[in-house]
GROMACS .gro file of C-alpha atoms in nm:
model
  313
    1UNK     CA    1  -6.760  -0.761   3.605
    2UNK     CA    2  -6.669  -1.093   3.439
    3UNK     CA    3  -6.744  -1.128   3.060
    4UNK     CA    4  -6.646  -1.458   2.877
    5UNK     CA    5  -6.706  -1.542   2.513
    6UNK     CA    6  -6.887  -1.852   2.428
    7UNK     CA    7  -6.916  -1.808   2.051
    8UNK     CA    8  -6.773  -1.552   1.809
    9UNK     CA    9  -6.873  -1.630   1.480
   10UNK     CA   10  -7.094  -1.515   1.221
   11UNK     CA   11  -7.370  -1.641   1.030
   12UNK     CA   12  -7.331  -1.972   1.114
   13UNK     CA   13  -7.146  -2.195   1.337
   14UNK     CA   14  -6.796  -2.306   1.146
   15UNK     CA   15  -6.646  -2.667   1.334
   16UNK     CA   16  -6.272  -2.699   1.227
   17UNK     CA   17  -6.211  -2.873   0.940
   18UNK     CA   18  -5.972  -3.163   0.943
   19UNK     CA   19  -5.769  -2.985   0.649
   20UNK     CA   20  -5.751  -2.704   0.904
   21UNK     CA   21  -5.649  -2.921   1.173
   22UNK     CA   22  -5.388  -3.024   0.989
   23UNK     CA   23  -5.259  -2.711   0.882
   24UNK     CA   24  -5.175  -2.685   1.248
   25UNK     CA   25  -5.026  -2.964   1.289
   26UNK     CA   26  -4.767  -2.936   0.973
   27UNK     CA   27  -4.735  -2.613   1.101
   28UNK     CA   28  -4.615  -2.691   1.493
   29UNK     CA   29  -4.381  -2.968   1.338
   30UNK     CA   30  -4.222  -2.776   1.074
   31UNK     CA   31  -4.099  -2.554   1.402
   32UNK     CA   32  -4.019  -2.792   1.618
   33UNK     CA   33  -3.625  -2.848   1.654
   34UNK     CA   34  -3.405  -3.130   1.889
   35UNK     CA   35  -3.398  -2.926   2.175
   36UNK     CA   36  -3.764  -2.874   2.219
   37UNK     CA   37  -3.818  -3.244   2.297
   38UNK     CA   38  -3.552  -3.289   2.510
   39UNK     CA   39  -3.744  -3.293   2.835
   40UNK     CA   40  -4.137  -3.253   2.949
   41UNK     CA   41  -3.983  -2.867   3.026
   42UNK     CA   42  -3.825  -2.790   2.676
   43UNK     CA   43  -4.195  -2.938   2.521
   44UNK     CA   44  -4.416  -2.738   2.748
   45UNK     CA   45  -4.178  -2.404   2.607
   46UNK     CA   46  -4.195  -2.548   2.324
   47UNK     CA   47  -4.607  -2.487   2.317
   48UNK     CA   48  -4.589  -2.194   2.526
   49UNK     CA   49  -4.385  -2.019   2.218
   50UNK     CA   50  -4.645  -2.116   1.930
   51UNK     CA   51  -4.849  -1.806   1.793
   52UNK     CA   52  -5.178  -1.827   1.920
   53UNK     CA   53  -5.331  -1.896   1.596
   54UNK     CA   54  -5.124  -2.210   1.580
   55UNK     CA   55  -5.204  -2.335   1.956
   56UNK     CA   56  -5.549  -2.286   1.986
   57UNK     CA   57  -5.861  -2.196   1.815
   58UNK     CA   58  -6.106  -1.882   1.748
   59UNK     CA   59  -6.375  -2.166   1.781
   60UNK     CA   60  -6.649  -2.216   1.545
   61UNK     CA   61  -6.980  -2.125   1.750
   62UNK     CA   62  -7.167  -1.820   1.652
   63UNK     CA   63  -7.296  -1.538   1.908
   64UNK     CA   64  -7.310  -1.611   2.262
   65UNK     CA   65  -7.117  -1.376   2.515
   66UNK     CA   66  -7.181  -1.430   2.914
   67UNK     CA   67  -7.143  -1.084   3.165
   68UNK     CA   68  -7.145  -1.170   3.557
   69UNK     CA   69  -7.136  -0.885   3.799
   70UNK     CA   70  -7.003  -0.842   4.099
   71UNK     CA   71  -7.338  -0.962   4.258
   72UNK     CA   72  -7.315  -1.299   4.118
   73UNK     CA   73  -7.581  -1.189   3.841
   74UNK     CA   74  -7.629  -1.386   3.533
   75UNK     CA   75  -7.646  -1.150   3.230
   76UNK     CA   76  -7.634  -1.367   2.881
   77UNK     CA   77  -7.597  -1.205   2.554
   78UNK     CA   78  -7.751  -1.339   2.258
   79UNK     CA   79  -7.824  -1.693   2.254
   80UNK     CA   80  -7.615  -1.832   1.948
   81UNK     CA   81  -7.505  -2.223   1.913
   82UNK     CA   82  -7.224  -2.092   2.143
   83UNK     CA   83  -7.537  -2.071   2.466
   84UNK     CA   84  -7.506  -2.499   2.404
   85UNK     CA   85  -7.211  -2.525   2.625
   86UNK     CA   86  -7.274  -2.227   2.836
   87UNK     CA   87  -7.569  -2.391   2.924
   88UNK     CA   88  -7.394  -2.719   3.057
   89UNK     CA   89  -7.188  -2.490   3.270
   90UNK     CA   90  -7.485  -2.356   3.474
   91UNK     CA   91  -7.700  -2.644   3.474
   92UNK     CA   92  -7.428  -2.735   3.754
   93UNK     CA   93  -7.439  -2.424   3.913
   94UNK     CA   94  -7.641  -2.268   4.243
   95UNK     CA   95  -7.781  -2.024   4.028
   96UNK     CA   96  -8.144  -2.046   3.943
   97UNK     CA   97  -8.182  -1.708   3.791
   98UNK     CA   98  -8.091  -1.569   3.431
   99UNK     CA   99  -8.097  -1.240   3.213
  100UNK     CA  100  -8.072  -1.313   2.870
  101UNK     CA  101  -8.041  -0.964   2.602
  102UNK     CA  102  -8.125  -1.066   2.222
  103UNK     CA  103  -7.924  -0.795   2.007
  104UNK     CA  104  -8.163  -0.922   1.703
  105UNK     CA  105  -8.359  -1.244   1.599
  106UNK     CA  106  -8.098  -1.311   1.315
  107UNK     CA  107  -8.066  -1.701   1.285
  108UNK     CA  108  -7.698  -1.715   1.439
  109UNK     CA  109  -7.814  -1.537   1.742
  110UNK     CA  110  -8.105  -1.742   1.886
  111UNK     CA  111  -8.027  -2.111   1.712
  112UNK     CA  112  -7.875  -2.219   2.018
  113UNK     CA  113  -8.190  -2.182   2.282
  114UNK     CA  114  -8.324  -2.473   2.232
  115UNK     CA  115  -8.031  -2.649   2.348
  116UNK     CA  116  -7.956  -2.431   2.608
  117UNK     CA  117  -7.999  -2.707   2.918
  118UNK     CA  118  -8.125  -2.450   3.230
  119UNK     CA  119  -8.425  -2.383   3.010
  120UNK     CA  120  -8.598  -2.728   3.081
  121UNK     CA  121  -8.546  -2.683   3.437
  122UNK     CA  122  -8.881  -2.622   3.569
  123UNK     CA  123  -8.688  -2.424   3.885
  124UNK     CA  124  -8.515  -2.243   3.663
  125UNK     CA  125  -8.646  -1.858   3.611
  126UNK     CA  126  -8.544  -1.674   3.257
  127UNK     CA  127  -8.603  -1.333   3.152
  128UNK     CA  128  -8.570  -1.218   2.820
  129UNK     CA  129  -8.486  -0.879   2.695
  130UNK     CA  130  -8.522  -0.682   2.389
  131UNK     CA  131  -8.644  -0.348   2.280
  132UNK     CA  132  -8.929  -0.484   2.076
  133UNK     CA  133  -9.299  -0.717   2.150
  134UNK     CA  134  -9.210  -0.986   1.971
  135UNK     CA  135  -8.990  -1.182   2.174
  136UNK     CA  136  -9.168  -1.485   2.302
  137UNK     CA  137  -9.341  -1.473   1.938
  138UNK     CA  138  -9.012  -1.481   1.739
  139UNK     CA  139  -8.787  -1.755   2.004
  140UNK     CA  140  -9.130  -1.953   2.007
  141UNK     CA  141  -9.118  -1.989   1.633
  142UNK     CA  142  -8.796  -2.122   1.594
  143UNK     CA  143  -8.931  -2.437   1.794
  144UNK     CA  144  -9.252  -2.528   1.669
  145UNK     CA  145  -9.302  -2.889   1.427
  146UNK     CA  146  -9.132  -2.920   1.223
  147UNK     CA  147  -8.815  -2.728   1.306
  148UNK     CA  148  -8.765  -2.837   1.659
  149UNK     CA  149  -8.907  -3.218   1.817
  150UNK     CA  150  -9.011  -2.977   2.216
  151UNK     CA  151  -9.190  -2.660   2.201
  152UNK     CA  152  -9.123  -2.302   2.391
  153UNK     CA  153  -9.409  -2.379   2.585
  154UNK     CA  154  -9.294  -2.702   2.723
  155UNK     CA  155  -9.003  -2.545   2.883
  156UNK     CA  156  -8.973  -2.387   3.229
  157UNK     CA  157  -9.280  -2.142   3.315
  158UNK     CA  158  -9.077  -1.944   3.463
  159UNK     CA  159  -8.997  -1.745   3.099
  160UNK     CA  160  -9.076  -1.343   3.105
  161UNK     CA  161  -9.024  -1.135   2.760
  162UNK     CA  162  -8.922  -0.765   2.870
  163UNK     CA  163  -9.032  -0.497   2.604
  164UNK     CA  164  -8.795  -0.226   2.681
  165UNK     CA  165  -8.855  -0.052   2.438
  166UNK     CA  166  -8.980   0.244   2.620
  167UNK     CA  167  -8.758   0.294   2.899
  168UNK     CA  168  -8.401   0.445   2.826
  169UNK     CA  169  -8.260   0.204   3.070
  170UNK     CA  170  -8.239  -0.021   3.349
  171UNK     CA  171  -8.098  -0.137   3.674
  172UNK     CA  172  -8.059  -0.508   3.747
  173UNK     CA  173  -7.871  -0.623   4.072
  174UNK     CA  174  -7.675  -0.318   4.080
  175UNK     CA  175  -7.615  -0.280   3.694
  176UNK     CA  176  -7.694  -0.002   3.487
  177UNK     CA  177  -7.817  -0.160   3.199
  178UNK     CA  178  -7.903   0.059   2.813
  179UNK     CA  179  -7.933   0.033   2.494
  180UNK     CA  180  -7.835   0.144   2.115
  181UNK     CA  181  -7.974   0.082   1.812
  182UNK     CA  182  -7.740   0.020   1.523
  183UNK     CA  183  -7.721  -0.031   1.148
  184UNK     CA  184  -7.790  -0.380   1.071
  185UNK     CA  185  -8.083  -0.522   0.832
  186UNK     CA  186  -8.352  -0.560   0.981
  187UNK     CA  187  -8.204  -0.348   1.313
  188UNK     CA  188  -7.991  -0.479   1.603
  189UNK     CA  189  -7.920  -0.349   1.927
  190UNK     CA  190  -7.582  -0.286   2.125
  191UNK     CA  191  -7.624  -0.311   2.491
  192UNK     CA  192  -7.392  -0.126   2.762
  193UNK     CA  193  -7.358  -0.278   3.126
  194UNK     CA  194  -7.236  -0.032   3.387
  195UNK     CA  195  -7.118  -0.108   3.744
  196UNK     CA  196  -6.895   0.049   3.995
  197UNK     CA  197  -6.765   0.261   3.715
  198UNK     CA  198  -6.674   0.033   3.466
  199UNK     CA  199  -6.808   0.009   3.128
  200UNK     CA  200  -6.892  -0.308   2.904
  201UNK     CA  201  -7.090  -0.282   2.587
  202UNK     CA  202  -7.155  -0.569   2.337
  203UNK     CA  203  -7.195  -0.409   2.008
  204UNK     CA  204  -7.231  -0.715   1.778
  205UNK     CA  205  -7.373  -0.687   1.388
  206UNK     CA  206  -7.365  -0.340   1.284
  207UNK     CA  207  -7.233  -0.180   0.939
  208UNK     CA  208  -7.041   0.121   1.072
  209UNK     CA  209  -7.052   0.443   0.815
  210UNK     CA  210  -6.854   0.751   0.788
  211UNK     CA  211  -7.113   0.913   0.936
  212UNK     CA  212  -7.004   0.744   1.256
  213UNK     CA  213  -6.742   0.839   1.250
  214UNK     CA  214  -6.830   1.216   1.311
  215UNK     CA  215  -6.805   1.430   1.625
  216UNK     CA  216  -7.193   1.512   1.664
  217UNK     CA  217  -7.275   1.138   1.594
  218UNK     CA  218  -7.538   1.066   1.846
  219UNK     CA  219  -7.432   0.724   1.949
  220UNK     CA  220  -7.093   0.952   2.081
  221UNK     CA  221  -7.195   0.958   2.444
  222UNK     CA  222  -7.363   0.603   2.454
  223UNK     CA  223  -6.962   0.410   2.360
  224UNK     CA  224  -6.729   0.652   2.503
  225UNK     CA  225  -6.539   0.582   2.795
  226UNK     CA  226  -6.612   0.211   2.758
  227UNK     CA  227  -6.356  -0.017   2.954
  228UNK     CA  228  -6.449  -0.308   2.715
  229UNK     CA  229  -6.592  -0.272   2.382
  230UNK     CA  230  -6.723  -0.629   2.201
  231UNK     CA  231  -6.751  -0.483   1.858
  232UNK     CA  232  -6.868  -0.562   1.490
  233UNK     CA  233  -6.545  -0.671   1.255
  234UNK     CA  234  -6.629  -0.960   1.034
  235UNK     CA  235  -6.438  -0.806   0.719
  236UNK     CA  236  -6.165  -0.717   0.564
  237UNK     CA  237  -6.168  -0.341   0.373
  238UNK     CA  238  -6.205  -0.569   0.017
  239UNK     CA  239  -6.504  -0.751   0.173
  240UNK     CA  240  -6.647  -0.484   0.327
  241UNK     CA  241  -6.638  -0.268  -0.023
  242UNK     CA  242  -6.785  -0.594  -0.175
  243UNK     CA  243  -7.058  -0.671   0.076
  244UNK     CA  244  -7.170  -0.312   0.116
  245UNK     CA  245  -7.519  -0.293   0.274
  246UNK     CA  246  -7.480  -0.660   0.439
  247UNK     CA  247  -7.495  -0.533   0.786
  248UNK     CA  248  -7.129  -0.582   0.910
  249UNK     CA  249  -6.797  -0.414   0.945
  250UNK     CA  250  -6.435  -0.377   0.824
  251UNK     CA  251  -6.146  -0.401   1.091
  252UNK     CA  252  -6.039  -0.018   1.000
  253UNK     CA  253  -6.391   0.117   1.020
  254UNK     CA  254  -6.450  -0.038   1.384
  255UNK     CA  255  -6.096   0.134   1.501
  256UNK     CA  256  -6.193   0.497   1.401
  257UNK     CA  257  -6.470   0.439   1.533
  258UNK     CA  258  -6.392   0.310   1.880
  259UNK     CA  259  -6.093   0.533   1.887
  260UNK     CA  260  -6.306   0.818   1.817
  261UNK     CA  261  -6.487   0.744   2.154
  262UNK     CA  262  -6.234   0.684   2.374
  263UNK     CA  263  -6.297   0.309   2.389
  264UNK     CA  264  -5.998   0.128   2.622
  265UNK     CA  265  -5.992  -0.159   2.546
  266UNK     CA  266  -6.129  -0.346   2.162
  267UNK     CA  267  -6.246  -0.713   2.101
  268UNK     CA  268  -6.292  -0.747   1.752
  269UNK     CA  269  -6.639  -0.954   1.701
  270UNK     CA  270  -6.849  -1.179   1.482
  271UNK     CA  271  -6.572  -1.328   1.280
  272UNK     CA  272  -6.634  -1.452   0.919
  273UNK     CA  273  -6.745  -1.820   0.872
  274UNK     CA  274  -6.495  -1.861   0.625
  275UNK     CA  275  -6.177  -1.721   0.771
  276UNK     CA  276  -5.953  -1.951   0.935
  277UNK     CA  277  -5.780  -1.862   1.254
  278UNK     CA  278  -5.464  -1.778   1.073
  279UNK     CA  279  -5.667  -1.535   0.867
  280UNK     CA  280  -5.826  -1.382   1.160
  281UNK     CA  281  -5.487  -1.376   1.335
  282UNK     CA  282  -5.381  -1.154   1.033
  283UNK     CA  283  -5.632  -0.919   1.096
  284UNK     CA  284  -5.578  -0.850   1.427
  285UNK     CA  285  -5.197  -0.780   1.268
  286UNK     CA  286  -5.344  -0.554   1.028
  287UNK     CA  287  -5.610  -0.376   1.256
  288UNK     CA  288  -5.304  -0.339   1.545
  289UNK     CA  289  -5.094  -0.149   1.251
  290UNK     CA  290  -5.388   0.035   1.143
  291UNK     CA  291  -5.445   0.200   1.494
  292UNK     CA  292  -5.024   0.240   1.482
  293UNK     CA  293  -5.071   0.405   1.160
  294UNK     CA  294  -5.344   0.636   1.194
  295UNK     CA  295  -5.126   0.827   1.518
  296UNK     CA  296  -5.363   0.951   1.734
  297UNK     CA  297  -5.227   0.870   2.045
  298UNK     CA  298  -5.472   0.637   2.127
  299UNK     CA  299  -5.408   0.416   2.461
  300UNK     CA  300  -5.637   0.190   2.308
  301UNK     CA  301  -5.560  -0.169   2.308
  302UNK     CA  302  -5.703  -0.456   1.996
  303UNK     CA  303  -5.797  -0.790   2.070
  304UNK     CA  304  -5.925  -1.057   1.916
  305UNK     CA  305  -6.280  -1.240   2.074
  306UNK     CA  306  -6.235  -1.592   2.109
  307UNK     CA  307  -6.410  -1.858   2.264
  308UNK     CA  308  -6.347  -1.929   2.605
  309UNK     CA  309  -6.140  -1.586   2.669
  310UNK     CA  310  -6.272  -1.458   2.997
  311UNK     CA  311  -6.208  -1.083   3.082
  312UNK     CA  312  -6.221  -0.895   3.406
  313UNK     CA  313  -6.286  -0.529   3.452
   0.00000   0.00000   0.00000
């Protein structure tokens, strides 16, 4: 499987600021010394050395992660403001068919369908899935008048809403395919892809407890084992603390807990609107000596989700 993040934000999307941008820039030239410009080699070190938080960017779209198996199969997760530019990329492609799993109808996960380009294609054939009968009902809404200028209806008729709701799982073009409800207002799902196996699960929006954090917790079976584990970690412990019942998750909490299930490898998720990428950088410091700290032997290895990072497993 190939998995590639198209937007990793929260709540809403967050463009960089040109006080931001600057930042960066005082910050690259306050390192910069003779020898680095001596030569089109020394400069391209140069780069190469910056932290990442200085070089690039988290980006600023919000929810939109894209799974392709080893069949060529379009899986789409969430369709955030980060689906915008996904959608450029396969209006170019061969590929006529896509899957597309809503963990929830929060705003910041389905804002960016309507400019998702594939779904104006009249040969274009989308399915939708979510354990619920309110799918076409809830992404319909979103473009009626006066919100949006072309309807739901006026789009491809090749849309199908899957209630799976009452199956445990599924297979689609040779992936296992399930489901987990988590704690989120309102409720959100995580969603596990299995294939040849190898484990992905995308476990965005969820307010992890310490009752999640125990052995019988019945969610145990559904993470463990995963090779690649998207998860919830918009806060710091303060925020967290301060924003108790708002649906989301400290850094430390989302460690125990994927540690606790024998997760391989962690991409920390759904990053705060406000935090810049230095901030974010930080806590993938702190959340790195956190799993250090708490010494159990974990192999376990903490990333950070960022837009355009593409994994393979």
């Amino acid at each position: 499987m190939q998995i590639r993040f198209w937007g990793v934000r929260g709540s809403l999307p967050t463009p960089l600021s040109s006080d931001q941008l600057k930042s960066k820039i005082s910050a690259i030239v306050q390192r910069i010394s003779p020898a680095d410009l001596e030569n089109a080699d020394s400069r391209e070190m140069f780069i190469e050395r910056l932290p990442e938080f200085i070089s690039s960017t988290v980006g600023g779209n919000t929810a939109c992660v894209e799974v392709r198996n080893n069949a060529g199969a379009t899986f789409i997760l969430d369709a955030g403001s980060g689906i915008r530019l996904l959608g450029k990329k396969l209006a170019k492609s061969t590929t006529k068919v896509f899957h597309i799993f809503i963990s929830h109808f929060h705003w910041d996960h389905i804002q960016g369908l309507p400019f998702f380009d594939p779904i104006y294609n009249p040969e274009v054939e989308i399915h939708f899935y979510y354990p619920g009968d309110k799918t076409h009902e809830y992404l319909s809404a979103q473009m009626q008048s006066p919100f949006f200028p072309v309807s739901l209806e006026n789009c491809t008729k090749k849309l199908y809403f899957h209630d799976i709701s009452k199956i445990k799982k599924l297979t689609l073009e040779g992936t296992e395919i399930s489901w987990q409800k988590m704690n989120h207002p309102g409720t959100s799902y995580a969603y596990s892809f299995f294939e040849c196996g190898h484990k992905f699960i995308y476990a965005t929006d969820t307010e992890l407890r310490q009752e999640d954090l125990l052995q019988n917790s019945p969610d145990i079976q559904f993470f463990r084992h995963a090779d690649v584990l998207v998860l919830d970690a918009q806060y710091t412990v303060e925020e967290a603390f301060v924003k108790a019942n708002w649906g989301h998750s400290s850094f430390n909490l989302t460690i125990d807990f994927s540690v606790m299930r024998d997760v391989k490898n962690l991409y920390l998720f759904h990053h705060d609107p406000t935090y810049s990428d230095k901030k974010i950088d930080s806590i993938l410091s702190s959340a790195r000596w956190y799993l250090d700290y708490i010494g159990k032997k974990s192999k376990m290895n903490v990333y950070i989700a960022s837009e355009g990072k593409c994994i393979e497993i």
